[in-house]
mmCIF file of C-alpha atoms and ligand atoms in Angstrom:
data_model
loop_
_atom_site.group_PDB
_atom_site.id
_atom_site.type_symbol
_atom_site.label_atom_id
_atom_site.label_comp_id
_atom_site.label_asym_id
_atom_site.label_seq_id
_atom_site.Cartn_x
_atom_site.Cartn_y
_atom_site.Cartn_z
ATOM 1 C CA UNK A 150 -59.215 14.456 42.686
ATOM 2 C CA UNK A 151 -57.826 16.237 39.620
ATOM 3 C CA UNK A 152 -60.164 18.225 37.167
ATOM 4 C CA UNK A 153 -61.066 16.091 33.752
ATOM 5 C CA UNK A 154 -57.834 16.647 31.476
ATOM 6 C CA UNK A 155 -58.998 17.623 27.992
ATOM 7 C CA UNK A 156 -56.867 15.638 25.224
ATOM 8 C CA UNK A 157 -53.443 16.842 24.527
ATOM 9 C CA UNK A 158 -53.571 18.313 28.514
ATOM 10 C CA UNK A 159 -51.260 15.275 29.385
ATOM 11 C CA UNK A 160 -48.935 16.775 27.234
ATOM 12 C CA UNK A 161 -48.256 19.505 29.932
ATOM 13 C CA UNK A 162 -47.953 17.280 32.856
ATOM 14 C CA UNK A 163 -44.687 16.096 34.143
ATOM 15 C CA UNK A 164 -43.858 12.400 33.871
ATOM 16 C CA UNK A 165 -44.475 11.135 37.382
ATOM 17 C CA UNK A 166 -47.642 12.860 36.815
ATOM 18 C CA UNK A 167 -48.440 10.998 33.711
ATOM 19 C CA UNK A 168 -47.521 7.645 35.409
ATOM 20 C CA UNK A 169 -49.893 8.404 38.043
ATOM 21 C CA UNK A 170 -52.930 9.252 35.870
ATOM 22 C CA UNK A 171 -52.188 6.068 33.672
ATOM 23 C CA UNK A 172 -51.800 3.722 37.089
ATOM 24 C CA UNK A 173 -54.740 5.192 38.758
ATOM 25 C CA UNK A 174 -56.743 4.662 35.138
ATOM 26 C CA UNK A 175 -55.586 0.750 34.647
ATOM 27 C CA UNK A 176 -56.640 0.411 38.278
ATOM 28 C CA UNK A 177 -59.753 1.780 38.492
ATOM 29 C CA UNK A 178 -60.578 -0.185 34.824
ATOM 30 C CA UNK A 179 -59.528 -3.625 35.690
ATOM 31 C CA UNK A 180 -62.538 -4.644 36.998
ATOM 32 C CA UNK A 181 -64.162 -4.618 34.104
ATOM 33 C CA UNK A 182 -61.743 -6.872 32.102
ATOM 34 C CA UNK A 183 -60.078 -3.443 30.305
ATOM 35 C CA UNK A 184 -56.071 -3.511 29.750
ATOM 36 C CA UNK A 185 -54.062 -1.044 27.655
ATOM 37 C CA UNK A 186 -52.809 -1.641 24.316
ATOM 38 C CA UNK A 187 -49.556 0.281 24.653
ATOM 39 C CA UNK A 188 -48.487 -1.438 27.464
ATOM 40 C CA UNK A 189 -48.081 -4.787 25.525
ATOM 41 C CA UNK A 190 -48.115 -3.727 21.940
ATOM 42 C CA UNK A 191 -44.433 -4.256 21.035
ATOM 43 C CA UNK A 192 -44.571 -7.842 22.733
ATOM 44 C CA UNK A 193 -47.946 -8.905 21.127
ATOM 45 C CA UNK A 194 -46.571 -7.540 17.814
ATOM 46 C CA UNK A 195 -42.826 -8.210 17.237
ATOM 47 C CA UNK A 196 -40.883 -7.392 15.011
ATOM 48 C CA UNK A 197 -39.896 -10.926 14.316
ATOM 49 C CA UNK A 198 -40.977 -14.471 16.000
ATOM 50 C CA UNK A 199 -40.145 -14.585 19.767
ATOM 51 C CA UNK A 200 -40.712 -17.707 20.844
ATOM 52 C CA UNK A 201 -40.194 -19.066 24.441
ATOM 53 C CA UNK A 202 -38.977 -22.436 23.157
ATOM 54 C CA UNK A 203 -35.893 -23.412 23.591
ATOM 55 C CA UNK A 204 -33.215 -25.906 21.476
ATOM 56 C CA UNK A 205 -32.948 -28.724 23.132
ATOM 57 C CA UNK A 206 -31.718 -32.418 22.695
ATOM 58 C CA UNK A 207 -32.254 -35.987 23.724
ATOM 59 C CA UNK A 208 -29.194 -38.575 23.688
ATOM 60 C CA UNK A 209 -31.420 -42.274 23.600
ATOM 61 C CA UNK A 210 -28.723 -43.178 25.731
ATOM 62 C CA UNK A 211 -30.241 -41.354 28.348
ATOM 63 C CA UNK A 212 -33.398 -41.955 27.681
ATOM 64 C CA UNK A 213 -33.689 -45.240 26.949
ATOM 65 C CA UNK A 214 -33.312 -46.767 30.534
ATOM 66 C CA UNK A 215 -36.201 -44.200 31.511
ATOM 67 C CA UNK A 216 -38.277 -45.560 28.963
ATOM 68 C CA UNK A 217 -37.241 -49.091 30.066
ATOM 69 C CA UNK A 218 -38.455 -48.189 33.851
ATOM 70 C CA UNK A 219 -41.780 -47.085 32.696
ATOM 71 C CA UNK A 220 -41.902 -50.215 30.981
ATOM 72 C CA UNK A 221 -41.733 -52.105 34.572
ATOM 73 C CA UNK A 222 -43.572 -49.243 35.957
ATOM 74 C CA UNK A 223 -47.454 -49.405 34.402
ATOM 75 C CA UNK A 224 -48.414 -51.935 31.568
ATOM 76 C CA UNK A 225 -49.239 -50.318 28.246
ATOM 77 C CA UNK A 226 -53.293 -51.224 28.885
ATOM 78 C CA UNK A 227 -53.522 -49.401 32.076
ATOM 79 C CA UNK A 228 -51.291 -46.177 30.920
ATOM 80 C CA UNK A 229 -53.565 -46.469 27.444
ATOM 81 C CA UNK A 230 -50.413 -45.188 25.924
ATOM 82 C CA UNK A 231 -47.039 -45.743 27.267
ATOM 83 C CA UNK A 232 -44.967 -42.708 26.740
ATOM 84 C CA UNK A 233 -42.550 -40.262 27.916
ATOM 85 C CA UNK A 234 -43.090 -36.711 26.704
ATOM 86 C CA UNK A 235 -39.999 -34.728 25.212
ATOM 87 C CA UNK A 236 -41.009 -31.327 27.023
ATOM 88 C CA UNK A 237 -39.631 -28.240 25.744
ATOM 89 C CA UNK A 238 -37.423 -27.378 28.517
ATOM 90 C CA UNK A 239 -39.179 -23.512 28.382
ATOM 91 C CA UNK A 240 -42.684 -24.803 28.636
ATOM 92 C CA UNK A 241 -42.682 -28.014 31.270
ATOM 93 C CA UNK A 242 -45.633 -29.171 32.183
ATOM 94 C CA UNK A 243 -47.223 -28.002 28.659
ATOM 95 C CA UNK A 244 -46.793 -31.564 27.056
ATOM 96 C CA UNK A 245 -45.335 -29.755 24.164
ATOM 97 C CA UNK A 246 -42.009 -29.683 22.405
ATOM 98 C CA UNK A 247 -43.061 -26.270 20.461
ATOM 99 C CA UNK A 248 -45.775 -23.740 21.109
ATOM 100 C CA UNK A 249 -48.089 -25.804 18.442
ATOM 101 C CA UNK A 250 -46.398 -29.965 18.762
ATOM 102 C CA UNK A 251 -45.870 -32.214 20.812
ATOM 103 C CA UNK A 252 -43.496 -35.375 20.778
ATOM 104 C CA UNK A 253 -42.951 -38.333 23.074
ATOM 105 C CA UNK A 254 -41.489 -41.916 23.089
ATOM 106 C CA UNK A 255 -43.651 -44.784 23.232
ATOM 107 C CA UNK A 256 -42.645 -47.837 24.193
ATOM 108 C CA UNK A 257 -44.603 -51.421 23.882
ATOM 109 C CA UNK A 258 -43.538 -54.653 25.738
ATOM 110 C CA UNK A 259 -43.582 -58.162 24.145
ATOM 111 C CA UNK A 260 -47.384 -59.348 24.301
ATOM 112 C CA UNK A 261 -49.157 -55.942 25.030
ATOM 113 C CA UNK A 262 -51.470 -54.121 23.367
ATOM 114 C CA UNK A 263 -52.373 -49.950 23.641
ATOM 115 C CA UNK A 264 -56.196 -50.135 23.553
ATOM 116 C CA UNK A 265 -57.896 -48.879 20.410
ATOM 117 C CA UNK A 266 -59.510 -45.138 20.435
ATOM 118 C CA UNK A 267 -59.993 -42.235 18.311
ATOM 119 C CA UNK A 268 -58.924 -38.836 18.542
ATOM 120 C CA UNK A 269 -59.507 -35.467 16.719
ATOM 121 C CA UNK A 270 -55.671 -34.713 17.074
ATOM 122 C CA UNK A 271 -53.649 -36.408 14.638
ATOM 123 C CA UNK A 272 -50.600 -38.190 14.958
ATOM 124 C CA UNK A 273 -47.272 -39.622 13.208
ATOM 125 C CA UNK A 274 -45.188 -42.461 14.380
ATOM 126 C CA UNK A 275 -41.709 -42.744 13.090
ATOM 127 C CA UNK A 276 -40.589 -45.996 13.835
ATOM 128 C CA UNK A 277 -37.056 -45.586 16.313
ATOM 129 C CA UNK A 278 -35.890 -49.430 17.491
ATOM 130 C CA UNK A 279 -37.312 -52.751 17.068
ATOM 131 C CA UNK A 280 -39.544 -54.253 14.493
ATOM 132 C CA UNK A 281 -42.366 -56.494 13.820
ATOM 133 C CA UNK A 282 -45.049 -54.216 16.253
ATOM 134 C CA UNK A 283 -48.089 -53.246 14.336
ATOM 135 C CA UNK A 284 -50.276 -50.297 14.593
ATOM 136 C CA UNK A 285 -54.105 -50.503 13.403
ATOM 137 C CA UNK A 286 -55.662 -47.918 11.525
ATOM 138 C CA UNK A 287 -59.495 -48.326 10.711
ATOM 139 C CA UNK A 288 -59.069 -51.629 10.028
ATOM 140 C CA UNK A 289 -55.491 -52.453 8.701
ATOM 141 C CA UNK A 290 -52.540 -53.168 10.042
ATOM 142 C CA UNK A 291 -48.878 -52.117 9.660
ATOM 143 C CA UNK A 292 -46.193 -53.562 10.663
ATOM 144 C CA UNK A 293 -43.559 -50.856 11.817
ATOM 145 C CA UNK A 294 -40.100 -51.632 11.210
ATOM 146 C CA UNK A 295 -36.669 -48.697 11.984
ATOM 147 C CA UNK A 296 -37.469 -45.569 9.778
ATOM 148 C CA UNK A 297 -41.224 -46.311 8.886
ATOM 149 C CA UNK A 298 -43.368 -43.522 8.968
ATOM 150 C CA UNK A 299 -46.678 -44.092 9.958
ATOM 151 C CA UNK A 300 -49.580 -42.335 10.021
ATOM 152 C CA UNK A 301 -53.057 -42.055 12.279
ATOM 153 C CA UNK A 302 -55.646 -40.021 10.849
ATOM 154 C CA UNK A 303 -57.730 -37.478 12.755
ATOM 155 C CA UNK A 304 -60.190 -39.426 14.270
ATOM 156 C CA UNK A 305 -59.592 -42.650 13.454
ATOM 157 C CA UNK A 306 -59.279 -45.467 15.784
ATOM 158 C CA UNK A 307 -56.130 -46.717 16.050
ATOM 159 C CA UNK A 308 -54.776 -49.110 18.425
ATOM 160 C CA UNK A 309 -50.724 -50.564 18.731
ATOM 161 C CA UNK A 310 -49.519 -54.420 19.657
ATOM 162 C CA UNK A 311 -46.424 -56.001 19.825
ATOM 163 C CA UNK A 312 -46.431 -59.839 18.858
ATOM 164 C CA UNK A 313 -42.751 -60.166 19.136
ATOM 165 C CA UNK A 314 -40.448 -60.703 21.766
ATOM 166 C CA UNK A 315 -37.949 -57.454 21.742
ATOM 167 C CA UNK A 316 -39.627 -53.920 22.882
ATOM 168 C CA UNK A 317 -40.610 -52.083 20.081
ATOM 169 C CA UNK A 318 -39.838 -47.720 20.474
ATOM 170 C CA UNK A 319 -41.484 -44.955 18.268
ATOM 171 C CA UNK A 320 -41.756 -41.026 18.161
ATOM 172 C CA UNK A 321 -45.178 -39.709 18.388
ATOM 173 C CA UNK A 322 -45.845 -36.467 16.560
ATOM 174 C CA UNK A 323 -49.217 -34.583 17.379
ATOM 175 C CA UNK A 324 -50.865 -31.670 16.627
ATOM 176 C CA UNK A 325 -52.285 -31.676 20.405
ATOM 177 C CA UNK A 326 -51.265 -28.072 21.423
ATOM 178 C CA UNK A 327 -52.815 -27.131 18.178
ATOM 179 C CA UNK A 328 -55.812 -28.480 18.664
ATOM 180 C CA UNK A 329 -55.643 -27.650 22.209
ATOM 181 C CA UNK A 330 -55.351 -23.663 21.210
ATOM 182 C CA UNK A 331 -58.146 -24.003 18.852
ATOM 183 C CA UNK A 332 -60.475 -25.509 21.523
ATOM 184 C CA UNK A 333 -61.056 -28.649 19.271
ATOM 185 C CA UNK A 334 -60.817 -31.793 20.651
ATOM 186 C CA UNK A 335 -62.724 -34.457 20.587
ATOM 187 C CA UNK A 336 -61.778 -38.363 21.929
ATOM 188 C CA UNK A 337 -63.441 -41.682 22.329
ATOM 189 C CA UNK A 338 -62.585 -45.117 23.857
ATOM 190 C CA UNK A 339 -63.627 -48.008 21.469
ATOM 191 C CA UNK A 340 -65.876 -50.792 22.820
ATOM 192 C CA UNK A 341 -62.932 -53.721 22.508
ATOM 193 C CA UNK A 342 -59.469 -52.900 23.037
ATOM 194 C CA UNK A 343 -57.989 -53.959 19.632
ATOM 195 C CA UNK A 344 -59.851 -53.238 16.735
ATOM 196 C CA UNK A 345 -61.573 -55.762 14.207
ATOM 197 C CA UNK A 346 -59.090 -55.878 11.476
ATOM 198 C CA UNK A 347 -61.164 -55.630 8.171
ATOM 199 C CA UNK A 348 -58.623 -55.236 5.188
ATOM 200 C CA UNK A 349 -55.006 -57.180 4.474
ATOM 201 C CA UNK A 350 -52.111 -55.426 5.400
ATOM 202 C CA UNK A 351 -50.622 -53.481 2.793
ATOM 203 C CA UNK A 352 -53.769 -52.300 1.212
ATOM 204 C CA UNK A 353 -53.469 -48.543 1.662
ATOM 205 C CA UNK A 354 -49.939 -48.480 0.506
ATOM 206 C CA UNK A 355 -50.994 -51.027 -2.893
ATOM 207 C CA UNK A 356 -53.957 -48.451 -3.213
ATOM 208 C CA UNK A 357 -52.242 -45.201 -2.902
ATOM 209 C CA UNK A 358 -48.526 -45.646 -2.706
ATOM 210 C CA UNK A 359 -47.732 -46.730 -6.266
ATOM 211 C CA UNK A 360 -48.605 -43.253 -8.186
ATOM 212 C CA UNK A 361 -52.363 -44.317 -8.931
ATOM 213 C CA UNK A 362 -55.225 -44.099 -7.806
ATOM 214 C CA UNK A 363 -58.611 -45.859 -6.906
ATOM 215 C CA UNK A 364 -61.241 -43.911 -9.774
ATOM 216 C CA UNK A 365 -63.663 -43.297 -7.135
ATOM 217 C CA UNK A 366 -62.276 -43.016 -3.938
ATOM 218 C CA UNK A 367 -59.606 -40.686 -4.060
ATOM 219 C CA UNK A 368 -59.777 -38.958 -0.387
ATOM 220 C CA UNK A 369 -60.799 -41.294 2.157
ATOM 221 C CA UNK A 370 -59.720 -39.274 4.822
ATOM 222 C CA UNK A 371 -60.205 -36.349 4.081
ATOM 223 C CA UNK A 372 -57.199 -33.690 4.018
ATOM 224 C CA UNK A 373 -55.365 -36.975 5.677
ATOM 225 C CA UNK A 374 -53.270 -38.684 3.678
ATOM 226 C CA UNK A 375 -54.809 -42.472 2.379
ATOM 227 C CA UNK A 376 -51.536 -43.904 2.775
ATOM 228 C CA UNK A 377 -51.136 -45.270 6.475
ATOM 229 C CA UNK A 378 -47.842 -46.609 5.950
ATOM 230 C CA UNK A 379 -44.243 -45.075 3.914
ATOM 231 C CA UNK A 380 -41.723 -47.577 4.436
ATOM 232 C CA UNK A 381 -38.134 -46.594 5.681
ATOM 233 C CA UNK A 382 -36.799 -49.189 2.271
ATOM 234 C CA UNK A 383 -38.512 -46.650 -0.474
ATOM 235 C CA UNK A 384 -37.127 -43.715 1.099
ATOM 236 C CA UNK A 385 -33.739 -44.699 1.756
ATOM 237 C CA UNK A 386 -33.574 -45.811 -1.549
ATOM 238 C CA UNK A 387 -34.760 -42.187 -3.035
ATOM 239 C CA UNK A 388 -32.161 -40.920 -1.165
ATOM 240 C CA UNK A 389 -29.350 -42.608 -2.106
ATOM 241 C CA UNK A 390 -29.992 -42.511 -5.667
ATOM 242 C CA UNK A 391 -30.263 -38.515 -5.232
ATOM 243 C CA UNK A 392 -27.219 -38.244 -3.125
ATOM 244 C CA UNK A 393 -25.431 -40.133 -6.236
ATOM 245 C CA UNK A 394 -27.290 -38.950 -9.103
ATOM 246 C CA UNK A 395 -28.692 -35.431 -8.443
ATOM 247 C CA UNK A 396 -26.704 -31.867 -6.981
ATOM 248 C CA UNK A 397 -27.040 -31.897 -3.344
ATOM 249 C CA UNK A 398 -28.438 -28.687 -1.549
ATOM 250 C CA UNK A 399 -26.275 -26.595 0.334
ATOM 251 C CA UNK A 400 -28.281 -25.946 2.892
ATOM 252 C CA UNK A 401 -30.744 -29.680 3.576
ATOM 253 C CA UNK A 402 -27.896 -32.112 1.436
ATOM 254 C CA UNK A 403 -30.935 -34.293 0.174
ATOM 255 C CA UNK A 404 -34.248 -33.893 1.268
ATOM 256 C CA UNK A 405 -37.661 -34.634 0.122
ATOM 257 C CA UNK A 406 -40.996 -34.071 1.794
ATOM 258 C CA UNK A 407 -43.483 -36.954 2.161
ATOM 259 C CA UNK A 408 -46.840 -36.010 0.467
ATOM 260 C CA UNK A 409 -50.127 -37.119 0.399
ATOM 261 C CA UNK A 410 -51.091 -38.352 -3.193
ATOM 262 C CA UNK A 411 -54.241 -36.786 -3.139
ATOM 263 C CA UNK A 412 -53.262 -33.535 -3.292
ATOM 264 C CA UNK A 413 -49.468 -32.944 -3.471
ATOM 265 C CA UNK A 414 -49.853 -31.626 -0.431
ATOM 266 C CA UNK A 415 -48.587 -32.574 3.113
ATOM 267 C CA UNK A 416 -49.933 -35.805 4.922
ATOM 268 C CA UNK A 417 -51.545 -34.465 7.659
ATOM 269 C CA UNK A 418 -53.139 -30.949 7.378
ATOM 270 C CA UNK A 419 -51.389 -29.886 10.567
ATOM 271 C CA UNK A 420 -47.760 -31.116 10.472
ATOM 272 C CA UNK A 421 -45.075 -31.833 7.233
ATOM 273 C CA UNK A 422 -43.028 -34.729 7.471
ATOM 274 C CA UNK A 423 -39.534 -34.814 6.290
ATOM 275 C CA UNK A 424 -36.355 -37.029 5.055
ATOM 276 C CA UNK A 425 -32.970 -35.506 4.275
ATOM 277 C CA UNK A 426 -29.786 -37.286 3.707
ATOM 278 C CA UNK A 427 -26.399 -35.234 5.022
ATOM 279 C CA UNK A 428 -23.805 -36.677 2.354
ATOM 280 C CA UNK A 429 -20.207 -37.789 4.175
ATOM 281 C CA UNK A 430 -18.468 -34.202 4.868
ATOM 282 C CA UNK A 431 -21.461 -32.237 4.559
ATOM 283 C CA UNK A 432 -20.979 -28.973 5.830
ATOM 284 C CA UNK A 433 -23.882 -27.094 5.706
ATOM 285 C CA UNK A 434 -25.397 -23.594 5.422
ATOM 286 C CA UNK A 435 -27.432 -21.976 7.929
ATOM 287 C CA UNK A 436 -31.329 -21.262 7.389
ATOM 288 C CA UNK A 437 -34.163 -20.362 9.434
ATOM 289 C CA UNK A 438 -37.707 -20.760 9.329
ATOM 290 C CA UNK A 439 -40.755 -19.574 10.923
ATOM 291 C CA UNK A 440 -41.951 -23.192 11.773
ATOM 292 C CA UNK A 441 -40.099 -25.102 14.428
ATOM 293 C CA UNK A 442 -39.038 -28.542 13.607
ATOM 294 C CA UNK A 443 -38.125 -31.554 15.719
ATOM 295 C CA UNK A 444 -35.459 -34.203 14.669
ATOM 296 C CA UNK A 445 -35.495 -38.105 14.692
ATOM 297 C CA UNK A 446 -31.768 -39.272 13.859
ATOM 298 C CA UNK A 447 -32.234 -42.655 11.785
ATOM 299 C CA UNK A 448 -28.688 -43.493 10.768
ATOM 300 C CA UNK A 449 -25.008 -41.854 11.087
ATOM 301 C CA UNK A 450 -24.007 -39.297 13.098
ATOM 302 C CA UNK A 451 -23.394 -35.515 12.841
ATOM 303 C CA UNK A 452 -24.005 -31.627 14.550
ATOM 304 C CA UNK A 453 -26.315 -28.948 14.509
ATOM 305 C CA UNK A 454 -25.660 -25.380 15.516
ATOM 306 C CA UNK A 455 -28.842 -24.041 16.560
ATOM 307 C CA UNK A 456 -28.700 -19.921 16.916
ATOM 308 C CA UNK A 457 -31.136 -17.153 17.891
ATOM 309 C CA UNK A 458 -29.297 -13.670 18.634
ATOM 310 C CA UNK A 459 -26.252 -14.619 20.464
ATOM 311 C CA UNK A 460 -27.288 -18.266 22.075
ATOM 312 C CA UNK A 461 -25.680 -20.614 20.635
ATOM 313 C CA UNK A 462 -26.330 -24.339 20.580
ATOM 314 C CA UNK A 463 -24.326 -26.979 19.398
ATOM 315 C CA UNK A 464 -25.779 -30.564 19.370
ATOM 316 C CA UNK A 465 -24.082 -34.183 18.552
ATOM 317 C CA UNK A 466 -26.208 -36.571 17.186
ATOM 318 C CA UNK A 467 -26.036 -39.945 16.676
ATOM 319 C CA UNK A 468 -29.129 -42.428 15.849
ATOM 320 C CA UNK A 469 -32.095 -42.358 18.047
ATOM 321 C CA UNK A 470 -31.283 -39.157 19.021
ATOM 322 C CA UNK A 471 -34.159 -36.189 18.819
ATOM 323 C CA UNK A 472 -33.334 -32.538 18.881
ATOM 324 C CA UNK A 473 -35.933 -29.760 18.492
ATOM 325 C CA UNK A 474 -34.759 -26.286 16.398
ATOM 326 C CA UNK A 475 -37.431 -23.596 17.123
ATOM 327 C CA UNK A 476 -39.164 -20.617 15.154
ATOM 328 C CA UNK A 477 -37.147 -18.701 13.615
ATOM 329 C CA UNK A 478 -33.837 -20.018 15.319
ATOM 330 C CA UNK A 479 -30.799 -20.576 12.491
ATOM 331 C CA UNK A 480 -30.169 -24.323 11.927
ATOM 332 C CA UNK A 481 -26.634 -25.261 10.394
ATOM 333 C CA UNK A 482 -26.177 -28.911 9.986
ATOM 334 C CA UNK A 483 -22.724 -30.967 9.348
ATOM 335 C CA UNK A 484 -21.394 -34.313 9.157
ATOM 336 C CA UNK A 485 -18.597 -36.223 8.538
ATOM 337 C CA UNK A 486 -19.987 -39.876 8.093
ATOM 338 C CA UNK A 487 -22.843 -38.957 6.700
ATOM 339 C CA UNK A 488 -26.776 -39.445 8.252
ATOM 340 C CA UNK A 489 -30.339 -39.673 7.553
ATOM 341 C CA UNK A 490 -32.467 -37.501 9.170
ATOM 342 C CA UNK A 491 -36.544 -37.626 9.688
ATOM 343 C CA UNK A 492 -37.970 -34.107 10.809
ATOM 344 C CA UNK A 493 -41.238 -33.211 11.292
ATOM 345 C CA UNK A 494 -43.088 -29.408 11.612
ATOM 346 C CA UNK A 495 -46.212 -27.064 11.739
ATOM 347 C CA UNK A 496 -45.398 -25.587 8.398
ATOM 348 C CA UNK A 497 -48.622 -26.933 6.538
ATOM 349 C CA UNK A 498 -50.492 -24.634 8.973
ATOM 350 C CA UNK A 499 -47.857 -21.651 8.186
ATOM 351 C CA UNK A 500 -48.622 -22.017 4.491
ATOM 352 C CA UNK A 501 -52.441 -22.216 5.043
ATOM 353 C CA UNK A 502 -52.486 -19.021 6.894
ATOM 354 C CA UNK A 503 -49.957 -17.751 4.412
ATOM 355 C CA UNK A 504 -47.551 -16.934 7.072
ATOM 356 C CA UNK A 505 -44.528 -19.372 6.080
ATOM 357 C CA UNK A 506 -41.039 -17.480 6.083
ATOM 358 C CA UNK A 507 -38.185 -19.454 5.324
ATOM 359 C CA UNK A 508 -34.605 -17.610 5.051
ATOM 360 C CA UNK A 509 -31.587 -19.086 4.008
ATOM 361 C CA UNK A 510 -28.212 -17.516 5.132
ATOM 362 C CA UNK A 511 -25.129 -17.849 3.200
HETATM 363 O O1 GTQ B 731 -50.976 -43.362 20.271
HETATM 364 O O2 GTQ B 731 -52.959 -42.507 20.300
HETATM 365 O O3 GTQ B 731 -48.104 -39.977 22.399
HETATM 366 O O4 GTQ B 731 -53.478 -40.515 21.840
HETATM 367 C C1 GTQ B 731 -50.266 -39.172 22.844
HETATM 368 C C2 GTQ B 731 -51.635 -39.307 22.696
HETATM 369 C C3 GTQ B 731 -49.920 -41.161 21.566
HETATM 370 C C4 GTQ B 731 -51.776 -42.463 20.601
HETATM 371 C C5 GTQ B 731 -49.436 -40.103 22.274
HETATM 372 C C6 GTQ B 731 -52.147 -40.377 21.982
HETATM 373 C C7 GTQ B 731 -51.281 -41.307 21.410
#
């Protein structure tokens, strides 16, 4: 046993000494739950975002038959929802796409119907192939159609149906490895599996989406936006008319945020939704940004180089197609035809906790 060193004492003692007295001291602590700081302090304190997530992309070529399979494979009532995670290929087995979102595919067959619940995680749909499905929100119904975004409130119930006779494909966005982290979940069944439908379709949009607003019911859930539905039609044409009329971005061609008329702000309090138009021979400038982002390709083709240090990746899109661009990981987008792109991030949350970096790159 050596003698108690007084402070400084280690000063004197060689390094293999040093090593000893610190391996002998996390030993002996462990125990009792007690690590060392300055073992992990330039790790749990970087000097800029290190995330474990990867780029990654998904051709619906590939996908698709997968997605087809599971369709012969389990109905949509006894799977509840039929879906196919897109897994960060750094964290399988998370069920997430980024440290804080997850993703997935869900298909519905002709006829079937994903039984109604509620959730405290909330989710976007953006509508990928077929039309004429409908999803229910607390009582009304949308009808999805290619490019519709669609929205599911925190704990509403919700439950999805197809009527028609073609299979009907969306992305699922959710907050669930938020939620997860913050310990926060709650989630119930509903007593029948589709939900009594109580208002006309279209009512949320007539109610909300026209720039008014009801005089006394202006947030009817909550930080969630009232508008269930934002049809593919009204964006595209936005878009266009910008990609004519107004100067197109070097770095995001055309792009506009979807908001939630209450307050200006994003439509979901945990994830921004996004539409950006890549004008023919766009060749873009590289940005990065603190929040990660994952891509739904809605028409045209193009490439993204996705960059952290010296990793490149360089991804070809074409519709259907979803790509992920991590934290803090340089996006640089180009096209020759000319595409539409949906995106959707964490960067409501970033902004809340006033942590949002955003650099653009010449
Ligand atoms: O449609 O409610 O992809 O609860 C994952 C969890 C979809 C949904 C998902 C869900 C849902």
């Amino acid at each position: 046993m050596n003698a108690p060193l007084t402070p400084g004492a280690v000063n004197a003692l060689g390094a293999a000494q040093a090593a000893e007295l610190r391996k002998q001291l996390y030993a002996d602590m462990s125990p009792l739950n007690l690590t060392p700081l300055w073992e992990v302090l330039h790790a749990l304190v970087p000097q800029q975002p290190q995330t474990p997530c990867v780029p990654a992309l998904w051709k619906y070529d590939e996908v698709r038959p997968f997605l087809m399979r599971a369709g012969t494979a389990i109905t949509a009532d006894e799977a509840v929802r039929r879906v196919l995670i897109l897994e960060n290929p750094a964290l399988r087995g998370q069920s997430a796409i980024t440290q804080s979102l997850y993703a997935g595919l869900q298909l519905i067959m002709p006829r079937e119907v994903a039984p109604s619940h509620r959730h405290t995680q909330s989710a976007l749909r953006f509508i990928v192939e077929g039309s004429g499905a409908y999803t229910a929100v607390d009582g009304e119904r949308t009808t999805m159609h290619p490019g519709d975004f669609i929205i599911t409130p925190s704990w509403t119930w919700h439950d999805h149906g197809n009527d028609t006779d073609e299979p009907v494909v969306w992305l699922d966005g959710l907050d669930i490895p938020t939620i997860r982290f913050f310990d926060a979940g709650f989630a119930q069944n509903d007593d029948g599996k589709v939900q009594k439908v109580t208002r006309p379709e279209g009512t949320s949009l007539a109610t909300y989406g026209n720039n008014m607003a009801p005089l006394r019911r202006d947030a009817p859930y909550g930080a969630t936006s009232p508008i269930f539905s934002y049809p593919y039609a009204r964006t595209r044409d936005a878009l266009h008319q910008l990609e004519r009329d107004a100067p197109i971005d070097d770095w995001d061609g055309v792009k506009l945020r979807y908001v939630n008329p209450s307050t200006g702000g994003s439509p979901m309090p945990t994830m921004a939704t996004f539409m950006q138009r890549l004008p023919a021979g766009f060749n873009g400038k590289a940005y990065r940004q603190t929040d990660g982002a994952v891509f739904s390709v809605v028409e045209g083709t193009g490439s993204v180089q996705v960059a952290r240090g010296d990793a490149t990746h360089t991804f070809h899109f074409g519709p259907r197609d979803h790509f992920v661009v991590p934290s803090w990981h340089t996006a640089r987008f180009s096209s020759q035809t000319g595409c539409v792109l949906f995106s959707f991030s964490d960067r409501p949350v970033h902004q809340a906790l006033g942590i949002h970096k955003e650099e653009r790159l010449s």
